[in-house]
mmCIF file of C-alpha atoms in Angstrom:
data_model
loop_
_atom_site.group_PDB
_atom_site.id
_atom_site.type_symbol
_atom_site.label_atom_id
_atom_site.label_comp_id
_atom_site.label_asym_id
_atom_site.label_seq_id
_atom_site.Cartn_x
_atom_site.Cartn_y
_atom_site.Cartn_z
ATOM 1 C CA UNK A 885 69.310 60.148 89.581
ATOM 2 C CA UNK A 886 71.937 62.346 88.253
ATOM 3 C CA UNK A 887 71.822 65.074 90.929
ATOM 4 C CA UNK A 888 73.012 62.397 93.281
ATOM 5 C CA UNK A 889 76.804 62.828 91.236
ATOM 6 C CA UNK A 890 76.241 66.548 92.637
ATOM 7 C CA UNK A 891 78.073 66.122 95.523
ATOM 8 C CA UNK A 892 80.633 63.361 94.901
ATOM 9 C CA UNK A 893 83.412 65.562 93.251
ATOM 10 C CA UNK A 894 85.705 61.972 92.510
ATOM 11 C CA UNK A 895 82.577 60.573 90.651
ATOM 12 C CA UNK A 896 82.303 63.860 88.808
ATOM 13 C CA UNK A 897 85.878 63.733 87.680
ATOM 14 C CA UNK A 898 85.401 59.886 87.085
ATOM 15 C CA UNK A 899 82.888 60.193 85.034
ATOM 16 C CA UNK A 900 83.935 63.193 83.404
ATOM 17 C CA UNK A 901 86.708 61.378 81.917
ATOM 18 C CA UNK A 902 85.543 58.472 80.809
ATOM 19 C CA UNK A 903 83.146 60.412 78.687
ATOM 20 C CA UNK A 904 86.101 62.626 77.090
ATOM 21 C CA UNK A 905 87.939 59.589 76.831
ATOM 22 C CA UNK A 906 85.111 58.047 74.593
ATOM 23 C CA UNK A 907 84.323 61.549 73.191
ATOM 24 C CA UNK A 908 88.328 61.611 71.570
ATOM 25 C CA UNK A 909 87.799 57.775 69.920
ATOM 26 C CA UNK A 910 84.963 59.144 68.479
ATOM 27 C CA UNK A 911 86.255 61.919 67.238
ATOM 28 C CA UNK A 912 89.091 60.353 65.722
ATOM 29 C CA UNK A 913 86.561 57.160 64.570
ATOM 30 C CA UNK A 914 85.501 60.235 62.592
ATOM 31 C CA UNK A 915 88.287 61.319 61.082
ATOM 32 C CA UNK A 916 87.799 65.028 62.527
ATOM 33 C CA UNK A 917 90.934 64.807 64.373
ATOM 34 C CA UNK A 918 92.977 64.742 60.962
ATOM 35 C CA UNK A 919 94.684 68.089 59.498
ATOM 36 C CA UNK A 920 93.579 67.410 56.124
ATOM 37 C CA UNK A 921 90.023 66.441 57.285
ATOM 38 C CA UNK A 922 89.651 69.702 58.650
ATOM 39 C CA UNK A 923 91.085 71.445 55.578
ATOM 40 C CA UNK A 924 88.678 69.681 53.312
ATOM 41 C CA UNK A 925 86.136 71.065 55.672
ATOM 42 C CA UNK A 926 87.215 74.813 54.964
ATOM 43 C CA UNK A 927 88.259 74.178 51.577
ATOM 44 C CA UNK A 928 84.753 73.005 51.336
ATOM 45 C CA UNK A 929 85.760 69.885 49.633
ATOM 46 C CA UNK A 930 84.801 67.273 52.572
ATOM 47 C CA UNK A 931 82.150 67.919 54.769
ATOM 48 C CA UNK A 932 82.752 65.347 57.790
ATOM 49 C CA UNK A 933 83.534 67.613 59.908
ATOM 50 C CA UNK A 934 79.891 69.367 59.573
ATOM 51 C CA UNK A 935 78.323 65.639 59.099
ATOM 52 C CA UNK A 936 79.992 64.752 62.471
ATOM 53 C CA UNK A 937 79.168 68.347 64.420
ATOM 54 C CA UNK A 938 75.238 68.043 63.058
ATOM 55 C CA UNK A 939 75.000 64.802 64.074
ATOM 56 C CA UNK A 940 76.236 65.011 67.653
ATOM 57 C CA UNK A 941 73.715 68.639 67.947
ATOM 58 C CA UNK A 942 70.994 66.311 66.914
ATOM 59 C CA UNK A 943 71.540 63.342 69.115
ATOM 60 C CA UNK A 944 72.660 65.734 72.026
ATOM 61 C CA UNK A 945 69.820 68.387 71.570
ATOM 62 C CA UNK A 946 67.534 65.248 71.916
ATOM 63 C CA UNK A 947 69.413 63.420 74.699
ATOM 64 C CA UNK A 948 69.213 66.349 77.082
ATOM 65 C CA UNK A 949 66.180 67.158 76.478
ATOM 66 C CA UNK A 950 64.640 63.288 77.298
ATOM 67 C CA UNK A 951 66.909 62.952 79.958
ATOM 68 C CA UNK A 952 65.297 66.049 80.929
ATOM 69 C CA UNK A 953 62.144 65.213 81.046
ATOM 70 C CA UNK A 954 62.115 62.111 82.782
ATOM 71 C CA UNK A 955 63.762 64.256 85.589
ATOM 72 C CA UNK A 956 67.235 62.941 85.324
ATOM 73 C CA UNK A 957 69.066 65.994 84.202
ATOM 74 C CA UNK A 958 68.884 69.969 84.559
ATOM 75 C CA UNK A 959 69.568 72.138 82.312
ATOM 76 C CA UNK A 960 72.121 75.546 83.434
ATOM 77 C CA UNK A 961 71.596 77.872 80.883
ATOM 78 C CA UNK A 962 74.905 80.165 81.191
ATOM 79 C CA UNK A 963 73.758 83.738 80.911
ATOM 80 C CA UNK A 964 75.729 85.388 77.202
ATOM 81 C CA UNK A 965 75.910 88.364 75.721
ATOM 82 C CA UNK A 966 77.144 90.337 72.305
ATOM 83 C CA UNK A 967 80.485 91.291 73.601
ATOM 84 C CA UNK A 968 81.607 88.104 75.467
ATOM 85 C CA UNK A 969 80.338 86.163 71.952
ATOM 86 C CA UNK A 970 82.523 88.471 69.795
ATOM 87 C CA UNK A 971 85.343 88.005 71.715
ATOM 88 C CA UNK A 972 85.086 84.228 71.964
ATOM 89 C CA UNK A 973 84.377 83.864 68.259
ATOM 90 C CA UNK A 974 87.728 86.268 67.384
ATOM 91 C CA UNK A 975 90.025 83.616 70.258
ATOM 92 C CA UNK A 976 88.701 80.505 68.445
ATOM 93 C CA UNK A 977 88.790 81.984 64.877
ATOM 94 C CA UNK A 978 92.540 83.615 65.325
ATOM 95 C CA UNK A 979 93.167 79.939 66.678
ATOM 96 C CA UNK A 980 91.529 77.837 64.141
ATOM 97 C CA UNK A 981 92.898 79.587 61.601
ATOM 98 C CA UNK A 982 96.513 79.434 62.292
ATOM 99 C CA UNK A 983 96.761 75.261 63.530
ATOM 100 C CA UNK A 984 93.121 74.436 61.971
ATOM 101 C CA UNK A 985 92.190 72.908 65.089
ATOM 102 C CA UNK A 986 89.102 73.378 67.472
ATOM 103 C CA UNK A 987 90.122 72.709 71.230
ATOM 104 C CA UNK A 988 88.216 69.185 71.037
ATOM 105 C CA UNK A 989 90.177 68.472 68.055
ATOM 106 C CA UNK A 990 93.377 69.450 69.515
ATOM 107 C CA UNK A 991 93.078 67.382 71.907
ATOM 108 C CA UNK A 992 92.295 64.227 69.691
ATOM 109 C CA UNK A 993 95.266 65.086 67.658
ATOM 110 C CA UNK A 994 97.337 65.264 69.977
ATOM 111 C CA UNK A 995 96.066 61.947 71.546
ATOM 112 C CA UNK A 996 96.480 60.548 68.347
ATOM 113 C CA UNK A 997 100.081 61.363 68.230
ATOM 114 C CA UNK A 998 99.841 64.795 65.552
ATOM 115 C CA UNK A 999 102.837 66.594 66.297
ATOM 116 C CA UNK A 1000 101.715 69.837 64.940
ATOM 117 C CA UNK A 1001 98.635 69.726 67.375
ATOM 118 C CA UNK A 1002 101.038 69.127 70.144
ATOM 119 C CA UNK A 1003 103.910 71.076 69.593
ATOM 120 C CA UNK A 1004 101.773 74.138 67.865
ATOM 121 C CA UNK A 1005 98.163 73.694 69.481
ATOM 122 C CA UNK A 1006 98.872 73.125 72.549
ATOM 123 C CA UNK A 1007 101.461 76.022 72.884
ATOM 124 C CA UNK A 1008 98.772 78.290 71.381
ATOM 125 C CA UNK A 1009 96.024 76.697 73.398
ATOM 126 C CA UNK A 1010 98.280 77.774 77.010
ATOM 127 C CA UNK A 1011 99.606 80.826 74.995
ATOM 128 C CA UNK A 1012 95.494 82.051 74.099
ATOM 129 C CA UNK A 1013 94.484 81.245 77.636
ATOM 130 C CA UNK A 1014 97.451 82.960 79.263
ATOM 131 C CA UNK A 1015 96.309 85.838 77.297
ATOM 132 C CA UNK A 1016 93.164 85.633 78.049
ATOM 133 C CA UNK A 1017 93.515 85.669 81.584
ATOM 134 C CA UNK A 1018 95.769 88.615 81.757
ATOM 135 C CA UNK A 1019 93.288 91.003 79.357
ATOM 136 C CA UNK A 1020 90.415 89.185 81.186
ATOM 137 C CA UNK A 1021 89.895 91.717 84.231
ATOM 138 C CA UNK A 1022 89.978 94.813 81.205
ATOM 139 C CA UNK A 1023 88.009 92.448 78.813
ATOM 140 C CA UNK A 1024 84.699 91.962 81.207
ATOM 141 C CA UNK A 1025 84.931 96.047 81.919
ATOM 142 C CA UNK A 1026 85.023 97.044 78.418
ATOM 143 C CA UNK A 1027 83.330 94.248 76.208
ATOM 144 C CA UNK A 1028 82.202 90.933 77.828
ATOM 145 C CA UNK A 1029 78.762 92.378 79.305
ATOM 146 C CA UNK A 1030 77.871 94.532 75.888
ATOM 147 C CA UNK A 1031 74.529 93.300 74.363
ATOM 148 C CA UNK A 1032 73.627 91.050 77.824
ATOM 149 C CA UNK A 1033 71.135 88.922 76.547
ATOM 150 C CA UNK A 1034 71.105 86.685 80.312
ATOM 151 C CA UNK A 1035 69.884 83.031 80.174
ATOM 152 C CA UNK A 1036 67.447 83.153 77.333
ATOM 153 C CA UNK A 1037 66.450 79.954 75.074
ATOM 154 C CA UNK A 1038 65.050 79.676 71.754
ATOM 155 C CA UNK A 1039 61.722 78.475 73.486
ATOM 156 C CA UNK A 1040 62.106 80.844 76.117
ATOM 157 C CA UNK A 1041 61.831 83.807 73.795
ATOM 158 C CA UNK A 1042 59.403 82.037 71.876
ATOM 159 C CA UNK A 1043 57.327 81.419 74.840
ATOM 160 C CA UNK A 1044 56.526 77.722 73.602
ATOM 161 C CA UNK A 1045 57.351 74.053 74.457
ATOM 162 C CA UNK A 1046 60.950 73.069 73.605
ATOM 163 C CA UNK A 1047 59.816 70.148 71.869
ATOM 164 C CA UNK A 1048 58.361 72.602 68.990
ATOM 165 C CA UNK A 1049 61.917 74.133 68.526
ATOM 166 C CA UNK A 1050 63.975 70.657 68.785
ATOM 167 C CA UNK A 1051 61.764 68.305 66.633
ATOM 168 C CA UNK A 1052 61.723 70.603 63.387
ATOM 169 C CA UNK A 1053 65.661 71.148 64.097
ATOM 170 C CA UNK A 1054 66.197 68.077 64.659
ATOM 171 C CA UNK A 1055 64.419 67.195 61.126
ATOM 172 C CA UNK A 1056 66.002 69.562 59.582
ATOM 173 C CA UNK A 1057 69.378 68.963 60.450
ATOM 174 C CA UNK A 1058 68.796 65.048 60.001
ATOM 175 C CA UNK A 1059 67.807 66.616 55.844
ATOM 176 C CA UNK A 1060 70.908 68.647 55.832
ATOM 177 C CA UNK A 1061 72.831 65.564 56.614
ATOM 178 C CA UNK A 1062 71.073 63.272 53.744
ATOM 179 C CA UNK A 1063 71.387 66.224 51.136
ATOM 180 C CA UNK A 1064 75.359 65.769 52.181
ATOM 181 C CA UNK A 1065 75.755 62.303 52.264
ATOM 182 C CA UNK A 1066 73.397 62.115 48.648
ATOM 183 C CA UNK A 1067 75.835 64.469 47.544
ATOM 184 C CA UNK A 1068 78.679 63.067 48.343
ATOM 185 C CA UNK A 1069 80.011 65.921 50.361
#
């Protein structure tokens, strides 16, 4: 059903942003788009930020994977490795630390009207990728293919159904969430 969209680019982008449109409302339904909301989160005084993360893994995780199964969606599995995950975990973390937004909650700031997310984010955000690109041809000699692990999955390594890896997640994440909520994190 899905691979039909495959070859209609218009639909693609169509598509595409009506889901980031609804992605941002929720988002910001959320709260996650708000400074202090994220500052609570690494204060470790409000945890909606990981309440709103675990739940979209959850319902994601088991989304694909139906969709999956009844044949309506692939999954692409990007290959990764040590060097390229270092490096993308020291660009977000140098980023999130300075503004204390993620890219997806840049955006919803900004959308929201934040003017530190617009006038500070997105600078960084075009600043970061303008670095980026420039280092990137000396980045993927030196670092990016260290530790190439390819297109590997939890089951995959496992050698077992992915239904045995996402149903105890999946339960355990949904616990996580109550122990939160009956916290009052």
């Amino acid at each position: 059903m899905l691979s039909a969209l495959h070859g209609r680019k218009g639909w693609q982008l169509v598509i595409g942003f009506c889901l980031g449109i609804v992605f941002g409302f929720l988002l910001q339904k959320g709260g996650v788009t708000r400074y202090d909301v994220i500052l609570g989160q690494l204060l470790l005084t409000d945890f909606t930020v990981v309440k709103v993360m675990l739940s979209a893994v959850v319902v994601g995780k088991i989304g694909v994977h139906f969709l999956r199964g009844l044949g309506m969606a692939q999954l692409h599995p990007k290959p990764g490795s040590w060097g390229a995950t270092a490096i993308g975990g020291l660009i977000f973390g140098v980023g999130f630390a300075v503004l204390g937004y993620c890219p997806g909650t840049l955006v919803g700031a900004i959308g929201q009207g934040s003017l530190d997310a617009l006038f500070g984010g997105l600078v960084g955000l075009l600043i970061g990728a303008g670095l980026y690109s420039e280092l990137y041809p000396r980045l993927e000699k030196a670092i990016l293919h260290r530790g190439d692990f390819g297109e590997l999955t939890l089951p995959q390594m496992l050698k077992i159904n992915h239904w045995w890896v996402i149903f105890p997640l999946a339960v355990g994440l949904v616990a996580l969430l109550v122990l939160l909520e009956t916290a009052g994190l």
